[in-house]
mmCIF file of C-alpha atoms and ligand atoms in Angstrom:
data_model
loop_
_atom_site.group_PDB
_atom_site.id
_atom_site.type_symbol
_atom_site.label_atom_id
_atom_site.label_comp_id
_atom_site.label_asym_id
_atom_site.label_seq_id
_atom_site.Cartn_x
_atom_site.Cartn_y
_atom_site.Cartn_z
ATOM 1 C CA UNK A 1139 -20.280 15.692 -22.112
ATOM 2 C CA UNK A 1140 -19.112 19.390 -21.509
ATOM 3 C CA UNK A 1141 -19.906 21.919 -23.727
ATOM 4 C CA UNK A 1142 -17.202 24.673 -23.545
ATOM 5 C CA UNK A 1143 -16.910 27.168 -25.526
ATOM 6 C CA UNK A 1144 -13.646 28.463 -25.231
ATOM 7 C CA UNK A 1145 -11.639 24.780 -25.819
ATOM 8 C CA UNK A 1146 -7.940 24.951 -25.758
ATOM 9 C CA UNK A 1147 -7.366 23.221 -29.199
ATOM 10 C CA UNK A 1148 -9.254 23.306 -32.679
ATOM 11 C CA UNK A 1149 -10.582 19.325 -33.092
ATOM 12 C CA UNK A 1150 -14.086 19.588 -34.281
ATOM 13 C CA UNK A 1151 -15.309 16.099 -34.095
ATOM 14 C CA UNK A 1152 -15.455 14.865 -30.413
ATOM 15 C CA UNK A 1153 -14.317 11.354 -29.399
ATOM 16 C CA UNK A 1154 -17.748 9.868 -28.097
ATOM 17 C CA UNK A 1155 -16.567 7.731 -24.947
ATOM 18 C CA UNK A 1156 -20.251 6.750 -24.018
ATOM 19 C CA UNK A 1157 -20.251 4.810 -27.226
ATOM 20 C CA UNK A 1158 -17.533 2.411 -26.318
ATOM 21 C CA UNK A 1159 -18.467 -0.911 -24.393
ATOM 22 C CA UNK A 1160 -16.479 -1.721 -21.366
ATOM 23 C CA UNK A 1161 -13.230 -4.182 -22.233
ATOM 24 C CA UNK A 1162 -14.117 -8.027 -21.375
ATOM 25 C CA UNK A 1163 -13.614 -9.227 -18.377
ATOM 26 C CA UNK A 1164 -13.215 -5.231 -16.799
ATOM 27 C CA UNK A 1165 -11.433 -4.948 -13.279
ATOM 28 C CA UNK A 1166 -10.744 -1.725 -12.212
ATOM 29 C CA UNK A 1167 -7.140 -1.827 -10.643
ATOM 30 C CA UNK A 1168 -6.420 -1.727 -6.820
ATOM 31 C CA UNK A 1169 -4.503 1.781 -7.660
ATOM 32 C CA UNK A 1170 -7.331 3.344 -8.925
ATOM 33 C CA UNK A 1171 -10.154 1.663 -6.738
ATOM 34 C CA UNK A 1172 -8.132 2.736 -3.219
ATOM 35 C CA UNK A 1173 -8.144 6.320 -2.860
ATOM 36 C CA UNK A 1174 -5.354 6.484 -0.322
ATOM 37 C CA UNK A 1175 -2.890 4.448 -2.997
ATOM 38 C CA UNK A 1176 -4.049 6.782 -5.953
ATOM 39 C CA UNK A 1177 -2.173 9.697 -4.363
ATOM 40 C CA UNK A 1178 1.044 8.306 -6.086
ATOM 41 C CA UNK A 1179 1.889 9.407 -9.506
ATOM 42 C CA UNK A 1180 -0.066 7.508 -11.984
ATOM 43 C CA UNK A 1181 1.601 6.944 -15.498
ATOM 44 C CA UNK A 1182 0.281 5.268 -18.249
ATOM 45 C CA UNK A 1183 1.810 3.324 -21.076
ATOM 46 C CA UNK A 1184 0.440 2.623 -24.736
ATOM 47 C CA UNK A 1185 1.214 -0.298 -26.304
ATOM 48 C CA UNK A 1186 3.703 -1.618 -23.882
ATOM 49 C CA UNK A 1187 4.476 -4.497 -26.191
ATOM 50 C CA UNK A 1188 6.228 -7.412 -24.440
ATOM 51 C CA UNK A 1189 7.099 -4.942 -21.251
ATOM 52 C CA UNK A 1190 10.842 -4.084 -21.684
ATOM 53 C CA UNK A 1191 10.234 -0.189 -20.586
ATOM 54 C CA UNK A 1192 7.601 -0.711 -18.034
ATOM 55 C CA UNK A 1193 9.509 -3.272 -16.405
ATOM 56 C CA UNK A 1194 12.733 -0.550 -16.154
ATOM 57 C CA UNK A 1195 10.609 2.204 -15.587
ATOM 58 C CA UNK A 1196 8.475 0.501 -12.549
ATOM 59 C CA UNK A 1197 12.288 -0.391 -10.838
ATOM 60 C CA UNK A 1198 13.754 2.933 -11.691
ATOM 61 C CA UNK A 1199 10.695 4.758 -10.157
ATOM 62 C CA UNK A 1200 9.642 3.206 -7.109
ATOM 63 C CA UNK A 1201 7.523 6.268 -6.262
ATOM 64 C CA UNK A 1202 5.171 6.368 -9.175
ATOM 65 C CA UNK A 1203 2.647 3.426 -10.362
ATOM 66 C CA UNK A 1204 2.831 2.207 -14.180
ATOM 67 C CA UNK A 1205 -0.219 1.122 -15.925
ATOM 68 C CA UNK A 1206 1.186 -0.642 -19.018
ATOM 69 C CA UNK A 1207 -1.628 -1.870 -21.809
ATOM 70 C CA UNK A 1208 -1.049 -4.176 -24.508
ATOM 71 C CA UNK A 1209 -3.462 -5.461 -26.541
ATOM 72 C CA UNK A 1210 -1.742 -8.477 -28.797
ATOM 73 C CA UNK A 1211 -2.039 -11.363 -26.692
ATOM 74 C CA UNK A 1212 1.480 -13.212 -27.411
ATOM 75 C CA UNK A 1213 3.016 -9.946 -26.383
ATOM 76 C CA UNK A 1214 1.189 -9.454 -23.089
ATOM 77 C CA UNK A 1215 1.600 -13.036 -22.193
ATOM 78 C CA UNK A 1216 5.640 -12.698 -22.322
ATOM 79 C CA UNK A 1217 4.776 -9.100 -20.404
ATOM 80 C CA UNK A 1218 2.800 -10.856 -18.085
ATOM 81 C CA UNK A 1219 5.398 -13.793 -17.449
ATOM 82 C CA UNK A 1220 7.773 -11.203 -16.476
ATOM 83 C CA UNK A 1221 5.806 -9.604 -14.025
ATOM 84 C CA UNK A 1222 5.323 -12.190 -12.275
ATOM 85 C CA UNK A 1223 9.222 -13.345 -11.900
ATOM 86 C CA UNK A 1224 9.939 -9.579 -10.364
ATOM 87 C CA UNK A 1225 8.353 -7.871 -7.615
ATOM 88 C CA UNK A 1226 7.122 -4.710 -8.842
ATOM 89 C CA UNK A 1227 3.946 -3.669 -6.908
ATOM 90 C CA UNK A 1228 4.069 -0.388 -8.314
ATOM 91 C CA UNK A 1229 3.425 -1.892 -11.817
ATOM 92 C CA UNK A 1230 -0.326 -2.905 -13.239
ATOM 93 C CA UNK A 1231 0.466 -5.017 -16.796
ATOM 94 C CA UNK A 1232 -3.376 -4.790 -18.667
ATOM 95 C CA UNK A 1233 -3.873 -6.812 -21.623
ATOM 96 C CA UNK A 1234 -6.803 -4.730 -23.430
ATOM 97 C CA UNK A 1235 -7.465 -2.106 -26.135
ATOM 98 C CA UNK A 1236 -6.159 0.933 -24.623
ATOM 99 C CA UNK A 1237 -9.042 3.191 -25.735
ATOM 100 C CA UNK A 1238 -11.592 1.463 -24.071
ATOM 101 C CA UNK A 1239 -9.696 0.347 -21.225
ATOM 102 C CA UNK A 1240 -8.676 4.197 -20.464
ATOM 103 C CA UNK A 1241 -12.109 5.588 -21.040
ATOM 104 C CA UNK A 1242 -13.699 3.066 -18.427
ATOM 105 C CA UNK A 1243 -10.737 3.297 -15.479
ATOM 106 C CA UNK A 1244 -9.008 6.440 -16.162
ATOM 107 C CA UNK A 1245 -10.860 9.492 -14.372
ATOM 108 C CA UNK A 1246 -10.254 13.090 -15.836
ATOM 109 C CA UNK A 1247 -6.941 14.899 -14.747
ATOM 110 C CA UNK A 1248 -5.631 12.097 -13.446
ATOM 111 C CA UNK A 1249 -1.838 11.452 -15.391
ATOM 112 C CA UNK A 1250 1.111 12.731 -14.756
ATOM 113 C CA UNK A 1251 2.589 10.665 -18.049
ATOM 114 C CA UNK A 1252 1.382 8.891 -21.121
ATOM 115 C CA UNK A 1253 3.737 7.011 -23.243
ATOM 116 C CA UNK A 1254 3.392 6.040 -26.965
ATOM 117 C CA UNK A 1255 6.584 4.072 -27.727
ATOM 118 C CA UNK A 1256 6.844 3.132 -31.057
ATOM 119 C CA UNK A 1257 3.153 2.669 -31.839
ATOM 120 C CA UNK A 1258 3.785 2.131 -35.714
ATOM 121 C CA UNK A 1259 0.375 2.217 -37.297
ATOM 122 C CA UNK A 1260 -0.338 0.858 -40.650
ATOM 123 C CA UNK A 1261 1.987 3.103 -42.771
ATOM 124 C CA UNK A 1262 -0.835 3.897 -45.454
ATOM 125 C CA UNK A 1263 -3.562 4.522 -42.713
ATOM 126 C CA UNK A 1264 -2.906 8.189 -40.722
ATOM 127 C CA UNK A 1265 -6.204 7.674 -38.966
ATOM 128 C CA UNK A 1266 -4.498 5.295 -36.497
ATOM 129 C CA UNK A 1267 -1.790 7.907 -35.807
ATOM 130 C CA UNK A 1268 -2.111 9.153 -32.046
ATOM 131 C CA UNK A 1269 -2.293 12.910 -32.727
ATOM 132 C CA UNK A 1270 -4.958 12.371 -35.785
ATOM 133 C CA UNK A 1271 -7.371 10.673 -33.542
ATOM 134 C CA UNK A 1272 -10.396 12.743 -32.183
ATOM 135 C CA UNK A 1273 -9.476 9.864 -28.929
ATOM 136 C CA UNK A 1274 -6.562 12.271 -28.249
ATOM 137 C CA UNK A 1275 -8.671 14.611 -26.854
ATOM 138 C CA UNK A 1276 -9.839 12.583 -24.468
ATOM 139 C CA UNK A 1277 -6.804 11.186 -23.447
ATOM 140 C CA UNK A 1278 -5.216 15.047 -22.834
ATOM 141 C CA UNK A 1279 -8.323 15.444 -20.569
ATOM 142 C CA UNK A 1280 -6.670 12.577 -18.489
ATOM 143 C CA UNK A 1281 -3.375 14.501 -17.708
ATOM 144 C CA UNK A 1282 -3.132 16.485 -15.092
ATOM 145 C CA UNK A 1283 -1.769 20.032 -15.734
ATOM 146 C CA UNK A 1284 1.864 19.912 -16.271
ATOM 147 C CA UNK A 1285 1.539 15.960 -17.348
ATOM 148 C CA UNK A 1286 3.618 15.120 -20.333
ATOM 149 C CA UNK A 1287 2.904 12.926 -23.200
ATOM 150 C CA UNK A 1288 5.848 10.977 -24.613
ATOM 151 C CA UNK A 1289 5.704 9.838 -28.031
ATOM 152 C CA UNK A 1290 8.731 8.056 -29.550
ATOM 153 C CA UNK A 1291 8.796 6.869 -33.406
ATOM 154 C CA UNK A 1292 11.375 5.830 -36.087
ATOM 155 C CA UNK A 1293 9.140 6.982 -38.736
ATOM 156 C CA UNK A 1294 9.869 10.505 -39.816
ATOM 157 C CA UNK A 1295 6.785 11.211 -41.312
ATOM 158 C CA UNK A 1296 4.793 9.897 -38.113
ATOM 159 C CA UNK A 1297 7.384 12.197 -36.602
ATOM 160 C CA UNK A 1298 6.510 15.389 -38.668
ATOM 161 C CA UNK A 1299 2.944 14.996 -38.288
ATOM 162 C CA UNK A 1300 2.947 14.560 -34.763
ATOM 163 C CA UNK A 1301 5.069 17.853 -34.121
ATOM 164 C CA UNK A 1302 2.705 19.417 -36.374
ATOM 165 C CA UNK A 1303 -0.740 18.334 -35.198
ATOM 166 C CA UNK A 1304 0.654 19.089 -31.491
ATOM 167 C CA UNK A 1305 1.144 22.617 -32.247
ATOM 168 C CA UNK A 1306 -1.730 23.491 -35.157
ATOM 169 C CA UNK A 1307 -4.598 21.127 -34.038
ATOM 170 C CA UNK A 1308 -3.966 20.211 -30.034
ATOM 171 C CA UNK A 1309 -2.124 23.757 -29.365
ATOM 172 C CA UNK A 1310 0.502 22.002 -26.895
ATOM 173 C CA UNK A 1311 3.605 23.025 -26.296
ATOM 174 C CA UNK A 1312 6.184 20.150 -27.958
ATOM 175 C CA UNK A 1313 9.810 19.559 -27.603
ATOM 176 C CA UNK A 1314 11.118 17.003 -30.252
ATOM 177 C CA UNK A 1315 14.674 15.649 -30.262
ATOM 178 C CA UNK A 1316 16.111 12.821 -31.522
ATOM 179 C CA UNK A 1317 16.238 9.347 -29.637
ATOM 180 C CA UNK A 1318 20.164 9.492 -28.453
ATOM 181 C CA UNK A 1319 22.018 6.366 -30.500
ATOM 182 C CA UNK A 1320 22.538 4.231 -27.131
ATOM 183 C CA UNK A 1321 19.101 4.412 -26.064
ATOM 184 C CA UNK A 1322 17.794 0.985 -25.003
ATOM 185 C CA UNK A 1323 14.319 1.721 -23.752
ATOM 186 C CA UNK A 1324 12.297 -0.937 -25.578
ATOM 187 C CA UNK A 1325 12.569 -3.558 -28.208
ATOM 188 C CA UNK A 1326 11.737 -1.444 -31.391
ATOM 189 C CA UNK A 1327 14.176 1.186 -30.207
ATOM 190 C CA UNK A 1328 16.663 -1.103 -29.709
ATOM 191 C CA UNK A 1329 16.254 -2.823 -33.032
ATOM 192 C CA UNK A 1330 15.945 0.454 -35.077
ATOM 193 C CA UNK A 1331 18.766 2.256 -33.503
ATOM 194 C CA UNK A 1332 21.173 -0.958 -34.437
ATOM 195 C CA UNK A 1333 20.269 -0.523 -37.690
ATOM 196 C CA UNK A 1334 21.487 3.137 -37.667
ATOM 197 C CA UNK A 1335 18.064 4.160 -38.364
ATOM 198 C CA UNK A 1336 17.573 7.892 -36.386
ATOM 199 C CA UNK A 1337 14.760 7.715 -33.734
ATOM 200 C CA UNK A 1338 12.964 10.957 -32.503
ATOM 201 C CA UNK A 1339 10.742 12.071 -29.611
ATOM 202 C CA UNK A 1340 8.188 14.343 -29.258
ATOM 203 C CA UNK A 1341 7.461 15.882 -25.434
ATOM 204 C CA UNK A 1342 3.810 17.474 -25.062
ATOM 205 C CA UNK A 1343 2.647 19.057 -21.739
ATOM 206 C CA UNK A 1344 -0.402 20.116 -20.856
ATOM 207 C CA UNK A 1345 -0.509 23.555 -19.991
ATOM 208 C CA UNK A 1346 -2.487 25.518 -17.451
ATOM 209 C CA UNK A 1347 -6.249 26.351 -18.243
ATOM 210 C CA UNK A 1348 -6.322 23.679 -21.013
ATOM 211 C CA UNK A 1349 -9.611 23.037 -21.846
ATOM 212 C CA UNK A 1350 -11.210 19.914 -23.514
ATOM 213 C CA UNK A 1351 -14.978 18.779 -23.938
ATOM 214 C CA UNK A 1352 -13.934 15.239 -21.364
ATOM 215 C CA UNK A 1353 -12.929 17.454 -18.303
ATOM 216 C CA UNK A 1354 -15.481 16.555 -15.963
ATOM 217 C CA UNK A 1355 -16.037 13.338 -17.745
ATOM 218 C CA UNK A 1356 -15.825 9.759 -15.915
ATOM 219 C CA UNK A 1357 -17.291 6.454 -16.691
ATOM 220 C CA UNK A 1358 -20.015 5.174 -14.852
HETATM 221 C C1 LIG B 2651 5.533 -1.784 -33.074
HETATM 222 S S1 LIG B 2651 4.618 -2.371 -31.272
HETATM 223 C C2 LIG B 2651 5.925 -1.672 -29.952
HETATM 224 C C3 LIG B 2651 6.064 -1.990 -28.718
HETATM 225 C C4 LIG B 2651 6.769 -1.361 -27.870
HETATM 226 N N1 LIG B 2651 6.160 -0.374 -27.445
HETATM 227 C C5 LIG B 2651 8.114 -1.152 -28.073
HETATM 228 O O1 LIG B 2651 8.442 -0.070 -28.347
HETATM 229 O O2 LIG B 2651 9.062 -2.275 -28.287
HETATM 230 C C6 LIG B 2651 3.085 -1.489 -30.911
HETATM 231 C C7 LIG B 2651 2.452 -1.760 -29.997
HETATM 232 O O3 LIG B 2651 1.213 -1.187 -29.604
HETATM 233 C C8 LIG B 2651 0.100 -2.137 -29.131
HETATM 234 N N2 LIG B 2651 -1.112 -1.448 -29.507
HETATM 235 C C9 LIG B 2651 -1.393 -0.264 -30.924
HETATM 236 N N3 LIG B 2651 -2.519 0.123 -30.759
HETATM 237 C C10 LIG B 2651 -2.950 -0.832 -28.995
HETATM 238 C C11 LIG B 2651 -4.137 0.136 -28.540
HETATM 239 N N4 LIG B 2651 -4.863 0.704 -28.963
HETATM 240 N N5 LIG B 2651 -4.088 -0.657 -27.405
HETATM 241 C C12 LIG B 2651 -3.244 -1.296 -26.763
HETATM 242 N N6 LIG B 2651 -2.408 -1.895 -27.382
HETATM 243 C C13 LIG B 2651 -1.699 -1.292 -28.873
HETATM 244 C C14 LIG B 2651 0.724 -3.249 -30.272
HETATM 245 O O4 LIG B 2651 -0.269 -4.500 -30.228
HETATM 246 C C15 LIG B 2651 1.934 -3.849 -30.378
HETATM 247 O O5 LIG B 2651 2.609 -4.671 -29.337
#
């Protein structure tokens, strides 16, 4: 791990990627292993559920490659089944815990965008919120300069905390917006908006010169 004096954020406790073991049956996807292919913009979705957003994103963005990760077996199976019925060479569906998988597979400064759509942790466990985790520093290190992290939630306290942490802890420029009522990106989004609940989105951008402890860190 690089020790940098001028970290761009204020997170004290460092994430420890070397302590995580490789996910079971780990295979490096072709899009990452093949240096030619990996020139195309790479996007990651964490917690893809049954893959509704992943499938439509891949269809609408043939020039980008999406890696969509889901750890719950039955959701992943439903997602994977859908990928088998469609010709989407720019979509990789991964069944894994996203933290261990990203540590293993994604190099620094590689991603143009990261989606975290309706993560819904246990309400009372704020440690499970992505912006409260030391791992978030590692996630930022995987983004290219100008790359975005897009978080959506229907939980107002989650959004309030994320907005505050993006600014005060991670020092990332962020824009908070309400999700339009006719948006239909994911199964959870459709469900919440149909119940007339408000949903929010936070778009965080990695600025020029941003430094983390993991800017050179790559799994061996
Ligand atoms: C509330 S669901 C939302 C699914 C989908 N994004 C949607 O909006 O319909 C949250 C999903 O994130 C997945 N998830 C949570 N933490 C994860 C992790 N560390 N790695 C992979 N998937 C994760 C859960 O298994 C669950 O399917």
